[in-house]
Coordinates of C-alpha atoms and ligand atoms in Angstrom, one line a residue:
M1 CA 41.1 85.7 -123.6
I2 CA 42.9 86.3 -120.2
S3 CA 46.0 86.1 -118.3
V4 CA 46.8 83.6 -115.6
K5 CA 49.3 84.9 -112.9
L6 CA 50.3 82.6 -109.9
D7 CA 52.2 84.8 -107.3
H8 CA 54.1 82.5 -104.9
V9 CA 51.3 79.7 -104.4
S10 CA 51.7 76.6 -102.2
K11 CA 49.3 73.9 -101.6
M12 CA 49.9 71.8 -98.2
F13 CA 47.8 68.7 -97.5
G14 CA 48.0 68.3 -93.8
T15 CA 51.8 67.9 -93.7
V16 CA 52.1 66.6 -97.2
K17 CA 53.2 69.0 -99.5
G18 CA 51.6 69.4 -102.8
V19 CA 53.6 72.5 -104.5
E20 CA 55.9 75.1 -103.2
D21 CA 55.9 78.6 -104.0
I22 CA 55.1 78.5 -107.5
D23 CA 55.8 81.8 -109.3
I24 CA 54.6 81.6 -113.1
H25 CA 52.7 84.4 -115.1
I26 CA 50.9 83.1 -118.3
R27 CA 50.4 85.2 -120.9
S28 CA 46.9 85.6 -122.4
G29 CA 46.5 83.1 -125.8
E30 CA 49.3 80.9 -124.6
F31 CA 50.1 77.7 -124.2
F32 CA 51.5 76.8 -121.2
T33 CA 52.6 73.4 -120.0
F34 CA 52.7 72.2 -116.9
L35 CA 55.2 68.9 -117.0
G36 CA 57.0 66.5 -114.6
P37 CA 56.3 62.9 -113.3
S38 CA 53.5 61.1 -111.3
G39 CA 53.6 63.3 -108.1
C40 CA 55.1 66.4 -108.6
G41 CA 52.1 68.6 -108.6
K42 CA 50.9 69.3 -112.2
T43 CA 46.7 68.3 -111.2
T44 CA 47.3 70.4 -107.5
T45 CA 48.5 73.1 -109.4
L46 CA 45.5 73.1 -112.3
R47 CA 42.9 71.9 -109.4
M48 CA 43.7 75.4 -107.7
I49 CA 43.4 77.8 -110.9
A50 CA 40.1 75.8 -111.3
G51 CA 39.1 76.7 -107.8
F52 CA 38.5 72.8 -106.6
Y53 CA 41.2 73.8 -104.2
Y54 CA 42.6 76.9 -102.5
P55 CA 45.9 77.4 -101.7
T56 CA 47.8 77.1 -98.9
E57 CA 49.7 80.6 -99.7
G58 CA 50.0 82.9 -102.5
R59 CA 47.6 84.8 -104.9
I60 CA 45.9 83.7 -108.2
M61 CA 45.0 85.9 -110.8
F62 CA 43.2 86.5 -114.1
G63 CA 44.0 89.6 -115.3
E64 CA 43.3 92.4 -112.6
Q65 CA 41.1 89.8 -110.8
D66 CA 42.4 88.2 -107.5
V67 CA 40.2 84.9 -107.7
T68 CA 42.4 83.4 -105.1
Y69 CA 39.2 82.2 -103.0
L70 CA 36.0 82.1 -106.1
P71 CA 34.7 78.8 -106.5
P72 CA 34.7 77.6 -109.7
N73 CA 31.5 78.3 -111.1
K74 CA 32.5 81.8 -111.2
R75 CA 35.6 81.2 -113.0
N76 CA 34.5 80.8 -116.7
I77 CA 36.7 78.1 -117.3
G78 CA 36.7 74.9 -119.4
M79 CA 38.6 71.5 -118.2
V80 CA 39.3 68.4 -119.6
F81 CA 40.3 65.4 -117.8
Q82 CA 41.7 62.4 -118.5
N83 CA 38.9 60.1 -117.9
Y84 CA 36.8 62.4 -120.2
A85 CA 34.3 62.6 -117.2
L86 CA 30.9 61.9 -119.3
F87 CA 27.8 60.9 -118.0
P88 CA 26.9 57.4 -119.7
H89 CA 23.9 57.4 -119.8
L90 CA 23.1 61.3 -121.6
T91 CA 23.5 61.6 -125.2
V92 CA 26.6 63.5 -126.5
F93 CA 24.0 66.3 -127.7
E94 CA 23.0 66.0 -123.6
N95 CA 26.5 66.3 -122.4
V96 CA 28.0 68.9 -124.4
A97 CA 24.6 70.7 -123.1
F98 CA 25.2 70.2 -119.4
G99 CA 26.7 73.3 -118.6
L100 CA 24.8 75.8 -120.9
Q101 CA 21.0 74.4 -119.0
V102 CA 22.9 74.5 -115.7
R103 CA 23.4 79.0 -116.9
K104 CA 19.8 78.8 -117.7
Q105 CA 20.1 80.0 -121.3
S106 CA 17.1 79.8 -123.8
K107 CA 16.5 76.5 -126.1
Q108 CA 17.4 78.1 -129.1
E109 CA 20.7 79.2 -128.2
I110 CA 21.7 75.5 -126.4
K111 CA 21.1 74.0 -129.9
E112 CA 22.7 76.6 -131.9
K113 CA 26.0 76.3 -128.9
V114 CA 25.8 73.0 -129.0
D115 CA 26.1 72.4 -132.5
R116 CA 28.7 75.2 -132.9
A117 CA 30.9 72.7 -130.4
L118 CA 30.3 69.5 -131.9
K119 CA 31.5 71.0 -135.1
L120 CA 34.6 72.4 -133.8
V121 CA 35.7 68.8 -132.8
H122 CA 34.3 67.4 -136.0
L123 CA 31.7 65.4 -134.4
D124 CA 28.8 66.8 -136.3
G125 CA 25.7 64.7 -136.9
Y126 CA 27.0 62.7 -133.6
G127 CA 24.5 64.5 -131.4
N128 CA 21.8 61.8 -130.7
R129 CA 24.6 59.1 -130.1
R130 CA 24.8 57.4 -126.5
I131 CA 28.7 58.0 -125.2
D132 CA 29.0 54.0 -124.8
Q133 CA 28.5 54.4 -128.5
L134 CA 31.7 55.9 -129.3
S135 CA 35.1 55.5 -129.2
G136 CA 37.8 56.5 -127.0
G137 CA 38.8 59.3 -129.1
Q138 CA 34.7 60.5 -130.0
Q139 CA 34.6 60.8 -126.6
Q140 CA 37.7 62.9 -125.1
R141 CA 36.3 65.1 -128.4
V142 CA 32.7 65.0 -126.6
A143 CA 34.9 66.2 -123.5
L144 CA 37.1 68.8 -124.8
A145 CA 33.4 70.3 -126.9
R146 CA 31.4 70.2 -123.3
A147 CA 34.5 72.5 -121.9
L148 CA 34.7 74.9 -125.3
V149 CA 30.9 75.4 -125.8
I150 CA 30.6 77.7 -122.7
E151 CA 33.4 80.1 -124.0
P152 CA 35.8 79.5 -121.5
Q153 CA 38.1 82.4 -121.3
I154 CA 40.8 79.8 -119.8
L155 CA 41.0 76.0 -121.1
L156 CA 42.6 73.1 -118.5
L157 CA 43.4 70.0 -119.8
D158 CA 44.7 67.5 -117.7
E159 CA 46.6 64.7 -119.2
P160 CA 43.7 64.3 -122.0
L161 CA 45.3 62.1 -124.0
S162 CA 46.7 59.7 -121.9
N163 CA 44.1 56.9 -122.2
L164 CA 44.3 57.1 -126.1
D165 CA 46.6 54.8 -128.5
A166 CA 49.3 56.2 -129.8
K167 CA 48.4 56.8 -133.1
L168 CA 45.1 58.5 -132.0
R169 CA 46.9 60.2 -129.2
E170 CA 49.1 62.0 -132.2
E171 CA 46.0 62.8 -134.0
T172 CA 44.5 63.8 -130.9
R173 CA 47.7 66.2 -130.1
V174 CA 47.4 68.0 -133.8
E175 CA 43.3 68.3 -133.4
I176 CA 43.8 70.1 -129.6
K177 CA 46.1 72.2 -131.3
R178 CA 44.6 73.4 -134.3
L179 CA 41.6 74.2 -132.1
Q180 CA 43.7 75.7 -129.2
L181 CA 45.0 78.2 -132.0
E182 CA 41.6 78.7 -134.1
L183 CA 40.5 80.2 -130.8
G184 CA 43.3 82.0 -129.1
V185 CA 42.2 80.7 -125.8
T186 CA 44.3 80.8 -122.8
T187 CA 45.6 77.0 -122.1
I188 CA 47.0 75.2 -119.3
Y189 CA 47.7 71.7 -120.5
V190 CA 49.1 69.0 -117.9
T191 CA 51.3 66.1 -119.4
H192 CA 54.4 64.0 -117.9
D193 CA 54.9 63.0 -121.6
Q194 CA 57.6 65.0 -122.6
A195 CA 57.7 64.7 -126.3
E196 CA 54.0 65.7 -126.2
A197 CA 54.8 68.9 -124.1
M198 CA 57.4 69.9 -126.3
A199 CA 55.4 69.4 -130.2
M200 CA 52.3 71.5 -128.7
S201 CA 53.4 74.1 -125.9
D202 CA 54.4 77.8 -126.8
R203 CA 56.2 77.6 -123.0
I204 CA 56.5 74.6 -120.5
M205 CA 57.0 74.6 -116.5
V206 CA 58.6 71.8 -115.9
M207 CA 57.9 70.4 -111.8
K208 CA 59.8 67.8 -109.4
N209 CA 58.6 67.6 -106.4
G210 CA 56.2 70.1 -106.4
V211 CA 58.8 72.7 -106.9
I212 CA 59.3 74.7 -110.2
Q213 CA 62.7 73.2 -111.9
Q214 CA 62.5 76.2 -115.1
V215 CA 60.5 77.9 -117.4
G216 CA 61.0 77.9 -120.6
T217 CA 60.0 78.0 -124.5
P218 CA 60.8 73.9 -125.7
Q219 CA 64.2 75.1 -127.6
E220 CA 65.3 76.9 -124.2
I221 CA 64.6 74.2 -121.7
Y222 CA 66.1 71.6 -124.5
N223 CA 69.3 73.6 -125.4
R224 CA 70.0 75.5 -122.1
P225 CA 68.5 72.9 -119.5
N226 CA 68.5 74.8 -115.5
N227 CA 70.1 71.3 -114.2
E228 CA 70.4 67.3 -114.4
F229 CA 66.9 66.9 -113.9
V230 CA 65.7 69.3 -117.2
A231 CA 68.8 67.6 -119.4
S232 CA 67.6 64.1 -118.5
F233 CA 63.9 64.8 -118.3
I234 CA 63.3 66.3 -121.5
G235 CA 64.8 64.1 -124.7
E236 CA 68.0 62.2 -123.9
S237 CA 71.4 63.4 -123.3
N238 CA 74.7 61.6 -122.2
L239 CA 75.7 62.8 -118.9
L240 CA 79.3 62.4 -117.8
E241 CA 81.4 63.5 -114.7
G242 CA 84.7 64.7 -115.1
I243 CA 86.9 67.3 -113.8
V244 CA 87.2 70.8 -115.0
E245 CA 91.0 70.6 -116.1
E246 CA 91.3 74.7 -117.2
I247 CA 89.2 77.6 -118.1
H248 CA 90.9 80.4 -120.5
D249 CA 89.8 82.3 -123.5
Q250 CA 86.1 81.8 -123.3
Q251 CA 86.5 77.8 -123.4
I252 CA 86.8 75.0 -121.0
R253 CA 88.5 72.0 -120.8
V254 CA 87.2 68.9 -118.8
R255 CA 88.9 65.2 -118.3
F256 CA 87.3 62.6 -117.4
S257 CA 88.8 59.5 -115.6
S258 CA 89.3 57.3 -118.5
D259 CA 91.8 60.2 -119.4
W260 CA 90.1 61.9 -122.4
V261 CA 89.4 65.1 -123.1
L262 CA 86.7 67.6 -124.4
T263 CA 86.6 71.1 -124.6
G264 CA 83.4 73.1 -124.8
L265 CA 82.4 76.7 -124.5
Q266 CA 82.0 79.1 -121.5
E267 CA 78.3 80.6 -123.2
N268 CA 77.1 77.1 -122.2
V269 CA 77.3 76.8 -119.0
A270 CA 74.0 76.6 -117.3
P271 CA 72.5 79.8 -115.7
K272 CA 73.6 80.3 -112.2
T273 CA 76.1 78.0 -112.1
T274 CA 79.8 79.0 -112.1
L275 CA 82.9 76.4 -112.7
T276 CA 85.8 76.3 -110.7
K277 CA 89.4 74.7 -112.0
G278 CA 90.2 71.4 -110.3
E279 CA 86.6 70.7 -109.5
K280 CA 84.0 68.2 -110.6
V281 CA 81.6 68.8 -113.4
K282 CA 78.7 67.4 -115.1
I283 CA 77.8 67.7 -118.4
S284 CA 75.4 66.9 -121.2
I285 CA 76.0 66.4 -124.9
R286 CA 72.7 65.6 -126.7
P287 CA 73.0 62.3 -129.0
E288 CA 72.1 63.5 -131.7
S289 CA 75.1 66.4 -131.9
I290 CA 77.7 64.1 -132.2
R291 CA 79.2 63.3 -135.6
E292 CA 81.0 60.6 -137.1
A293 CA 85.0 61.0 -137.7
K294 CA 86.7 59.9 -140.2
T295 CA 88.7 57.0 -139.0
E296 CA 91.8 58.7 -139.8
E297 CA 91.0 62.1 -138.0
N298 CA 92.9 63.5 -134.9
G299 CA 92.1 66.2 -132.7
E300 CA 90.1 67.9 -130.2
N301 CA 86.9 66.7 -129.3
I302 CA 87.8 63.4 -131.6
V303 CA 87.2 60.3 -129.3
R304 CA 87.4 56.7 -130.6
G305 CA 85.8 53.3 -128.8
K306 CA 83.8 50.1 -129.8
V307 CA 80.4 50.1 -130.8
A308 CA 78.3 47.9 -128.1
L309 CA 75.0 48.7 -129.4
S310 CA 74.0 49.6 -133.2
E311 CA 70.6 50.1 -133.7
F312 CA 68.9 50.9 -137.6
T313 CA 65.7 52.9 -136.8
G314 CA 65.3 53.6 -140.5
V315 CA 65.3 57.3 -139.9
S316 CA 68.1 57.3 -137.7
V317 CA 71.5 54.7 -137.0
N318 CA 72.1 55.0 -133.3
Y319 CA 75.0 53.9 -131.1
I320 CA 76.6 53.3 -127.8
T321 CA 80.3 53.5 -128.2
Q322 CA 82.2 52.6 -125.2
I323 CA 85.4 54.6 -124.3
G324 CA 87.2 53.4 -121.3
E325 CA 84.9 53.2 -118.7
L326 CA 82.4 55.4 -120.3
Q327 CA 79.9 54.7 -122.6
L328 CA 78.3 57.2 -125.4
K329 CA 75.2 57.5 -127.1
S330 CA 75.0 59.0 -130.6
M331 CA 72.6 59.3 -133.2
F332 CA 72.8 59.9 -136.9
I333 CA 70.2 61.1 -139.3
N334 CA 70.4 58.0 -141.6
L335 CA 71.7 59.0 -145.0
G336 CA 72.9 55.6 -146.4
N337 CA 76.3 55.6 -145.0
R338 CA 77.9 52.8 -143.7
V339 CA 76.2 51.1 -140.8
Y340 CA 79.0 49.9 -138.3
Q341 CA 78.5 47.0 -136.1
R342 CA 79.1 46.0 -132.5
G343 CA 82.9 45.4 -132.0
E344 CA 83.9 47.8 -134.7
E345 CA 85.7 50.6 -134.0
L346 CA 83.9 54.0 -134.4
A347 CA 85.5 57.6 -134.2
L348 CA 83.2 60.4 -132.9
S349 CA 83.9 64.1 -133.4
I350 CA 81.8 66.3 -130.4
P351 CA 81.2 69.9 -131.6
K352 CA 82.4 72.4 -129.0
E353 CA 79.3 73.8 -129.4
S354 CA 77.2 70.8 -127.9
V355 CA 78.9 70.1 -124.7
Y356 CA 76.6 71.6 -122.2
F357 CA 78.3 72.2 -118.3
L358 CA 75.5 71.7 -115.9
G359 CA 78.0 72.1 -112.6
Ligands
ADP401 N1 43.7 65.5 -102.1 C1 45.4 65.6 -101.6 N2 45.6 64.7 -100.2 C2 46.9 64.6 -100.2 N3 47.7 64.4 -100.9 C3 47.1 65.0 -102.0 C4 46.3 65.1 -102.5 N4 46.3 65.3 -104.2 C5 47.5 65.0 -104.2 N5 48.2 65.0 -102.7 C6 50.0 64.8 -103.1 O1 50.2 66.1 -103.3 C7 51.6 65.5 -104.7 C8 51.0 66.3 -105.8 O2 50.0 65.7 -106.5 P1 49.8 65.8 -108.0 O3 49.1 67.0 -108.1 O4 48.6 64.7 -108.1 O5 50.7 65.1 -108.9 P2 51.0 65.3 -110.3 O6 49.7 65.9 -111.1 O7 51.8 65.7 -111.0 O8 50.6 63.4 -111.0 C9 51.5 63.9 -104.4 O9 52.6 63.5 -103.5 C10 50.1 63.9 -103.9 O10 50.2 62.7 -103.3
MG402 MG1 47.8 64.4 -112.3

């Protein structure tokens, strides 16, 4: 296993910017994810690590070795693509064996390694099948076996689940995670699906327009987003704009246009952000952090409004509540409480700890 370092890496395609100043250190054995919308530069970054593109600027290190301009076949990486990229006219065995044959290993050695790789992805006994006799999920597992059979130091996966249906996607997600833990291989995973990234990763790099927005654990990027983009891209959030009315005693009070006020804690100001009294501020409140208040309850951070949307999902009850001209999304775990209907009055309590200041 090996660490991967991108040292201020940029890539231009003529005058089109692929990525800009990517500076990250992926630890040995880590499950690291590039997350962001389509076109943000995930594949470009991954292809530079694989050696299919060379950076315009910066260096790439595997451990102590500078691999910036090393060709792909000298890098000892396994790669899995979204479209599997299997040879349709070859058998499962032949597809998986391909990388070993290129490396001129003995027949006996190849058979042992392919059998082991197929076992690893739960496809033992499928060696003689043709690729077109397999389901999408099985094809993706062949692609995984093919990447793993060469015993790579680094496993690169570019949106490997996006061609699978929802149920299979979840199963394969668990499989990939299990394999990675079992083998301990440094894994770099690309996805635009934030739930997938959150569930699988040790750390996530959130990207937008070729630029890093935040690097952190799933908890860090969810609970302490650096900016509005991260707060809205990861999970659901209420984004509200108000005016800072007072900063006092580690607390911040914000007034909104419809004349309600909220108090939050100074420790919940996003990194690199300073707030000034009288200025505009964006705040983020997660729907699941809001509580139902008692009808007669009054006090700080309790707001009332009319239910505009009431949605019972079984697991939760979701509301959109109209408060003056603002709408607030809330999500309560279903504990058998009464479900409010559209038009009813609902009192909500917003804990101070859950008011997050984006600046
Ligand atoms: N071979 C290429 N030639 C020109 N532009 C490219 C090429 N590959 C990617 N780009 C551009 O670089 C940007 C990042 O693309 P990409 O890395 O494929 O994004 P993602 O994988 O996040 O969807 C996009 O604007 C894309 O159009
Ligand atoms: Mg891509």
